[in-house]
GROMACS .gro file of N, CA and C in nm:
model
  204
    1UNK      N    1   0.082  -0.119   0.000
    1UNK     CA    2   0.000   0.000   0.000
    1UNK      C    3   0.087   0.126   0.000
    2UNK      N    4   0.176   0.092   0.068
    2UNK     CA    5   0.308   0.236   0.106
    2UNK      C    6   0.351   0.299  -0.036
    3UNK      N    7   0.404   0.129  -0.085
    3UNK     CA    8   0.497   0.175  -0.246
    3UNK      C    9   0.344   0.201  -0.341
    4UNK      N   10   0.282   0.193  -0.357
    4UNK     CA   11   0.134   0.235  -0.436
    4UNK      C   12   0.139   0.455  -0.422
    5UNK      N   13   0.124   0.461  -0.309
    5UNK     CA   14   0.085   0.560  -0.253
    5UNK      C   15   0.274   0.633  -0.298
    6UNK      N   16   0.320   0.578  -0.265
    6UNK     CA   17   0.499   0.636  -0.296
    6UNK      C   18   0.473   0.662  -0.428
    7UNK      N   19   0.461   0.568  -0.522
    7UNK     CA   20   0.447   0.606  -0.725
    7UNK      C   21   0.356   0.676  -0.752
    8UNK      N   22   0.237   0.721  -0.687
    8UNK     CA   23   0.106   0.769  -0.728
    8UNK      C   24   0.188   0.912  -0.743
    9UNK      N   25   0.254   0.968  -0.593
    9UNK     CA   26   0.355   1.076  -0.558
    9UNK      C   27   0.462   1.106  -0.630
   10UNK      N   28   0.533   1.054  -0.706
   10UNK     CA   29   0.619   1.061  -0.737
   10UNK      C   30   0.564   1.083  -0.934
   11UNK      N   31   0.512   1.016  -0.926
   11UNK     CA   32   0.403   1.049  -1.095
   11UNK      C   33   0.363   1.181  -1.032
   12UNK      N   34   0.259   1.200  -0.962
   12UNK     CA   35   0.238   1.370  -1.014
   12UNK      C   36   0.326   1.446  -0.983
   13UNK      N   37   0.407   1.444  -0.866
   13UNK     CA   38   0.532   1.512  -0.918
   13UNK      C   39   0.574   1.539  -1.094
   14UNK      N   40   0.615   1.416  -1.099
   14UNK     CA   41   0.664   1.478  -1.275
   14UNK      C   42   0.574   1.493  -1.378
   15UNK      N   43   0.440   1.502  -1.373
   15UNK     CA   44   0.326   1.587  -1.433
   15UNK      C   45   0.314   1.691  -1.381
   16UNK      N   46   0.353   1.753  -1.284
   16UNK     CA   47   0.353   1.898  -1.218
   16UNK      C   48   0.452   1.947  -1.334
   17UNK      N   49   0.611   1.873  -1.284
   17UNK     CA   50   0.707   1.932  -1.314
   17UNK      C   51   0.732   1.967  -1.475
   18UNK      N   52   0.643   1.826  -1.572
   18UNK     CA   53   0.647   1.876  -1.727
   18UNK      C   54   0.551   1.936  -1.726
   19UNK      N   55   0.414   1.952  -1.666
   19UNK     CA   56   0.327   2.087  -1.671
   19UNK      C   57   0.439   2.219  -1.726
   20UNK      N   58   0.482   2.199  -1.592
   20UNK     CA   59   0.571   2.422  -1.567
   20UNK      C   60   0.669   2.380  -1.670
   21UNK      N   61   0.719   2.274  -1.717
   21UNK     CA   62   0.814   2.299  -1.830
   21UNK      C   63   0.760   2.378  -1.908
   22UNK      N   64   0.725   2.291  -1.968
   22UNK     CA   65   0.540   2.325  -2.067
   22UNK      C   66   0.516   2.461  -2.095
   23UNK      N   67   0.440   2.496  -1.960
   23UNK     CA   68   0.420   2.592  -2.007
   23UNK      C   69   0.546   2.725  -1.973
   24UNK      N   70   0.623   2.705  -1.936
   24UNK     CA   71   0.779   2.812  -1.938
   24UNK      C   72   0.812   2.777  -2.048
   25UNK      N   73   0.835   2.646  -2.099
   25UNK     CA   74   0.894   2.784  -2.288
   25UNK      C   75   0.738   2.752  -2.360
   26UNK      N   76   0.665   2.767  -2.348
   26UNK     CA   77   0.497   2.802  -2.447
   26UNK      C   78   0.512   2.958  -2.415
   27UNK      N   79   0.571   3.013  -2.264
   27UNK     CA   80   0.492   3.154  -2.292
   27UNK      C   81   0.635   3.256  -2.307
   28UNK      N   82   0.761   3.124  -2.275
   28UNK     CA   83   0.875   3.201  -2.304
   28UNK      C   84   0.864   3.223  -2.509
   29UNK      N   85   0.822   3.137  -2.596
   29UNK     CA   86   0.844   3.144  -2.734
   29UNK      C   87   0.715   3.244  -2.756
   30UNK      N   88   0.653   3.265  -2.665
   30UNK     CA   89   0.502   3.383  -2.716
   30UNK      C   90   0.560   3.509  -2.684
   31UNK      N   91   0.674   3.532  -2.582
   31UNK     CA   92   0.708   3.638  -2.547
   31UNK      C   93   0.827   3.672  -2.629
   32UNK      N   94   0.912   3.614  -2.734
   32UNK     CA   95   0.995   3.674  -2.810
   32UNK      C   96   0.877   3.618  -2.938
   33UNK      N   97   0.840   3.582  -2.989
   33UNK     CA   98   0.736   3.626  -3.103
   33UNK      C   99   0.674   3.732  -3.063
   34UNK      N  100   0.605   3.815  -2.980
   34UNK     CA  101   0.585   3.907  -2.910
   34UNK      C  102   0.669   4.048  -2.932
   35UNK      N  103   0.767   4.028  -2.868
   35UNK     CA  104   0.919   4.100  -2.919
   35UNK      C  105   0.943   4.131  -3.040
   36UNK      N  106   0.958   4.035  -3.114
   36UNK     CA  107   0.946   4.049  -3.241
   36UNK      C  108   0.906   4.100  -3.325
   37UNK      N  109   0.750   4.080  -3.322
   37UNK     CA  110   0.659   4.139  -3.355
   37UNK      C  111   0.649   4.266  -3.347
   38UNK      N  112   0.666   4.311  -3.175
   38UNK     CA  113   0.665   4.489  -3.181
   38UNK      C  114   0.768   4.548  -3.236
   39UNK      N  115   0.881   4.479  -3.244
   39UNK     CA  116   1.042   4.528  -3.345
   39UNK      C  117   0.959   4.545  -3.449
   40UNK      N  118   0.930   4.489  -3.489
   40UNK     CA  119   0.874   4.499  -3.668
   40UNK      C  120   0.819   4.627  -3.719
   41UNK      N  121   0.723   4.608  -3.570
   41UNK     CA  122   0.607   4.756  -3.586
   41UNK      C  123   0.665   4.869  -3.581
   42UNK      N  124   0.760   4.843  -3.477
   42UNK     CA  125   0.860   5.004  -3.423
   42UNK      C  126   0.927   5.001  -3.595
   43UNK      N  127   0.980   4.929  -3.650
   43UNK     CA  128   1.074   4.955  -3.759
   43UNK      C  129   0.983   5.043  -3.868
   44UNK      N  130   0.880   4.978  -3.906
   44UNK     CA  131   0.760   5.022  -4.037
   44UNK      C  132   0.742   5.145  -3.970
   45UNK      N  133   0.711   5.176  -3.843
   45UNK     CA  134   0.673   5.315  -3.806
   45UNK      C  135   0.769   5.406  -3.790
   46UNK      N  136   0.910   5.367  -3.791
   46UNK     CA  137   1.000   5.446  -3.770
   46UNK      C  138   1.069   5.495  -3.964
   47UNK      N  139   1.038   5.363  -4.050
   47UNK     CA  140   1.043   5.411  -4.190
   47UNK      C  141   0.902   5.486  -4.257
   48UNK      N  142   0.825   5.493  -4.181
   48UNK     CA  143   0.686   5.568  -4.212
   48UNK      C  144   0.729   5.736  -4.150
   49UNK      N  145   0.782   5.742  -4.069
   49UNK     CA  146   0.846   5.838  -3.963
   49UNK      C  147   0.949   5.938  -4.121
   50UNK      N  148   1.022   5.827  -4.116
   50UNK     CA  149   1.171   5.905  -4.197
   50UNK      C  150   1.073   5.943  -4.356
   51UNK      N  151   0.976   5.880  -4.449
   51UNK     CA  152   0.879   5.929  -4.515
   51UNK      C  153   0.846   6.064  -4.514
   52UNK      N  154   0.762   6.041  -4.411
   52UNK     CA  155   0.668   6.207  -4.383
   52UNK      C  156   0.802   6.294  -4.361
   53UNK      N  157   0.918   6.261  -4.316
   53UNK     CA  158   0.988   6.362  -4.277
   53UNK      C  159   1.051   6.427  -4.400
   54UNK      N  160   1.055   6.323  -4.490
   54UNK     CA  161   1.132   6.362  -4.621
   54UNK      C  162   1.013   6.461  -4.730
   55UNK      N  163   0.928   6.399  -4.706
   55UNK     CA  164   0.820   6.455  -4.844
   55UNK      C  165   0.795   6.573  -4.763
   56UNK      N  166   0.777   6.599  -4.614
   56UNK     CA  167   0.790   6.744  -4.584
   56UNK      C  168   0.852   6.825  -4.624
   57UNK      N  169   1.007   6.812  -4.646
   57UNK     CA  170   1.142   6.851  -4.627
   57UNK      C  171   1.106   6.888  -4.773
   58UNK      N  172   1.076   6.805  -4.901
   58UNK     CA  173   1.038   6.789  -5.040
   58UNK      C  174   0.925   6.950  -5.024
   59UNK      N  175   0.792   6.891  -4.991
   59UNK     CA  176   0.725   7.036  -5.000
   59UNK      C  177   0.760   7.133  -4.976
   60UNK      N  178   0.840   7.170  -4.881
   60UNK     CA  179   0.868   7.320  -4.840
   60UNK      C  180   0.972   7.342  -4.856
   61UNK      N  181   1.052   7.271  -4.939
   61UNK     CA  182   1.168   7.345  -4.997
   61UNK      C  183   1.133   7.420  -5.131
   62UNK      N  184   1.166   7.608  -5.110
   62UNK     CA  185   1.145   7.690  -5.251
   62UNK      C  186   1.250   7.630  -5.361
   63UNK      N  187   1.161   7.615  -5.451
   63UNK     CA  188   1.229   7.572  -5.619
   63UNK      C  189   1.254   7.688  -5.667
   64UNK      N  190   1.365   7.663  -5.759
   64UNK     CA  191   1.459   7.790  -5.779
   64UNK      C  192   1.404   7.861  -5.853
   65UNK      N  193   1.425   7.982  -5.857
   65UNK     CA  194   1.402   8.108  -5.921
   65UNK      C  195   1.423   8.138  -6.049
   66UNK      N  196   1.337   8.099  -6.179
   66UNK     CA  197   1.404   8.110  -6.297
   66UNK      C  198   1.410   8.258  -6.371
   67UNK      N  199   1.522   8.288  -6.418
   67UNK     CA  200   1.539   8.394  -6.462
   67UNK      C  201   1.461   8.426  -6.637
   68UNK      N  202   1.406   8.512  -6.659
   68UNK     CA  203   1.377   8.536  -6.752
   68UNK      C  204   1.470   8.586  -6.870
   0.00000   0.00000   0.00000
């Protein structure tokens, strides 16, 4: 009855323990896809950024003065 009750213990132990594996890299690989992901966004918004800054720079620069 002892050794029954000893393996029953010792099994959920290591269903606990591959549980938290489990889920430590499931939310460790969601958190650099995550990462990732917002890199991406910061990048497109930071070349959307340098855009507007240029076609500004484009509009309001005076075109030269032609002489008659």
């Amino acid at each position: 009855m002892l050794k029954k009750i000893a393996l029953t213990a010792v099994l959920v132990q290591v269903a606990v323990f591959s549980a938290l594996l489990t889920q430590t890299v499931f939310f460790a690989s969601t958190a650099s896809q995550a990462a990732n992901a917002q890199q991406l966004d910061q990048s497109a918004a930071a070349k959307e950024r340098v855009y507007a800054r240029q076609f500004t720079i484009a509009m309001t620069t005076p075109l030269p003065q032609q002489r008659p």
